[in-house]
């Protein structure tokens, strides 16, 4: 008969076989489980030792005995692979907290191999018992072994977060894990804090776990890599050897290395240093010796007389393994799948595992206690009716008949037994309702009872055991029904582990950092090379300006000394060509954040110091060098704020030229990606013209180009999403448009004046009290008289007497003048000259400088001393340019709410 043949696609077979192999390596060999932090081989080793009763209080057993049990029952791989894993569990230079206590040669930090398994002996460490506690109480699932003749635990019911405690190293298919070891005390403190406050911020969690704690000690440089690893699951930690420079009596220096980075081979390190000296890549080393012994490590490097030891050491850090990088890659198996884990996720998964283990343990203990109470209850009733019980037993042919008779016999005395056991009256009342009947288990226990249980002392023991069992049952039921009590049990067990196994304070060599008291082995130090850009910039006042063509520059405010009003100003160098103009100018500290709003409705976020620093004579840089702007997109407005000064009650208020306004929470702009974020929907015929920061309880003033202004409560503008267009804030006549908005606090701004500046260099300040609060969407009040002399309104700012004003022109000139020199006039006047302008020159921007104080330059300028660039002298009198006598024709406009009907609906959030 011919054999049947089938066709197989080799591509499909290869794909299927490779995926099966890859998943086997990932799940069953290379990656640890997030719950107990163990790979299958390590779990099987510890379980085999547990089965052999190879505990820390028992004598050592041959390593070959343990390896034989592991490969024979649970791990179908080579004995060398299992023994290598067993050896690593016993190495104190590989494990921060070794899980195996080894006797014999288990290798060294020099790379020496361990002795053969027939020569070495092992037993569990004391801490290891905490990984296996309650294993027999049905706390974890059990799975068949490879030949389905044995059962093994799928995970251990560990009481310690072993994944982070000892870390893990493994290379799977297409992925690898590299988790550093940590300090037990720090991990348990963080876990307990997370139990106490499940909403604990990650920043506070990082305060408990300072960083990895390597068994070989060393020094970790900087915290940026640690934070990245804990927050993202991946990062790089720079570890440096602990070195000291010693000087002998003759003044000759030497370098002494007492700790080296984790996973560095000491012999290879010394050979590498010797080769660097031999190849003359490092000069200045006369000799190198290894004086390490059982008391500790000591690598002695002699430095030549004519060389500085610190310079030689720096070269060694750079060119040898005295300084290495530990690449953190926190991948573990979660619910049968590999997952990249953050510090918070690791701890939360451990807490969830403990919750499951303790719940299953309590259920097991409850069932066992209830079963035992049932037996004790039957014994107590039988003792009270002992005569009848004996009679039934004596009249029976065999034990089966005696058991049947006992189960059929109604017994009295259950209520009496409960009273002696101090049970509640409700239970006693229920017991008196009818006779007590024994079940099969109780009857068997009575038949097995020894006669000595009939003595008075034994009867008291039965009653005492019953009381104790009732208390245990009540406590277990309370734990199972109350999640808070369950977490309290877990917390108490973690505290016990912490104080039992945590490193004694001050025991280890590391001095620690940020509050560490010496229990760490690895010191945390500030990395001189890891200086953040903000640390290199003084937090001084800056003037930031952007031009219409998209150029930006910042300069110290001190670049512009004070002049009297009416001067011609100083050149700012802020234009690339004659056609460009400054469209935005403001003062902020160098460390402040800036929100940059564009004409397309997008927003970016930068620090002030991230913009190019220049002087008055330097040209600005293109904004596209700093922001991811699209074609035709340009920055229109900027809002500056200090991060420490804002909270959830702060809002960003945006206004458009057509009078629309919207209010969005500042928190919606805290996480802005490099490509920007949508800030508002802008109509094609409209544009954003201003943005301000409020604290939720302010008044808003909108000023228009034709000299109108309206003041209203910011609460009149409801909170909106980022993509909304907004509602009508100010009504406008034909040809008019909004130029900017102001934010006024309800209290503490009684001395505020509103300074309005027009494009031909004239302006005035008016007390804020003259602007009464109105309903939004009205035409408002007249704030300055627009005339041929003044020109249109450029902007309005709020000022105090002690402030200074900076005005910038279309020619790039800037004047800085004290506000006190500007007359305080009524709303409908024309104002005074602020700056003298050339032909076709107009004012394009203004900014306030908060109470800067006076220096020598200020005093000179106030005395009328002329400076560079030909700035003119002050005007003789402020009143010379005023038009106080002209009528204050007030244009109140309609406050009517009818205009509010023009509000645009808020669009849906993107």
Tab-separated table of C-alpha atoms in Angstrom, residues 586-587 752 797-800 803-806 819 846-850:
chain	number	residue	atom	x	y	z
A	586	UNK	CA	7.909	91.470	27.314
A	587	UNK	CA	10.044	91.112	30.422
A	752	UNK	CA	-2.531	100.395	39.403
A	797	UNK	CA	-0.488	97.793	29.981
A	798	UNK	CA	-0.976	98.130	33.719
A	799	UNK	CA	1.740	100.029	35.605
A	800	UNK	CA	2.692	101.405	39.011
A	803	UNK	CA	7.759	100.652	37.321
A	804	UNK	CA	9.578	101.417	34.130
A	805	UNK	CA	8.273	101.330	30.566
A	806	UNK	CA	10.016	99.990	27.490
A	819	UNK	CA	6.459	105.439	34.591
A	846	UNK	CA	5.727	98.052	24.782
A	847	UNK	CA	6.549	96.257	28.005
A	848	UNK	CA	6.647	96.965	31.715
A	849	UNK	CA	9.646	96.353	33.991
A	850	UNK	CA	8.619	95.710	37.602
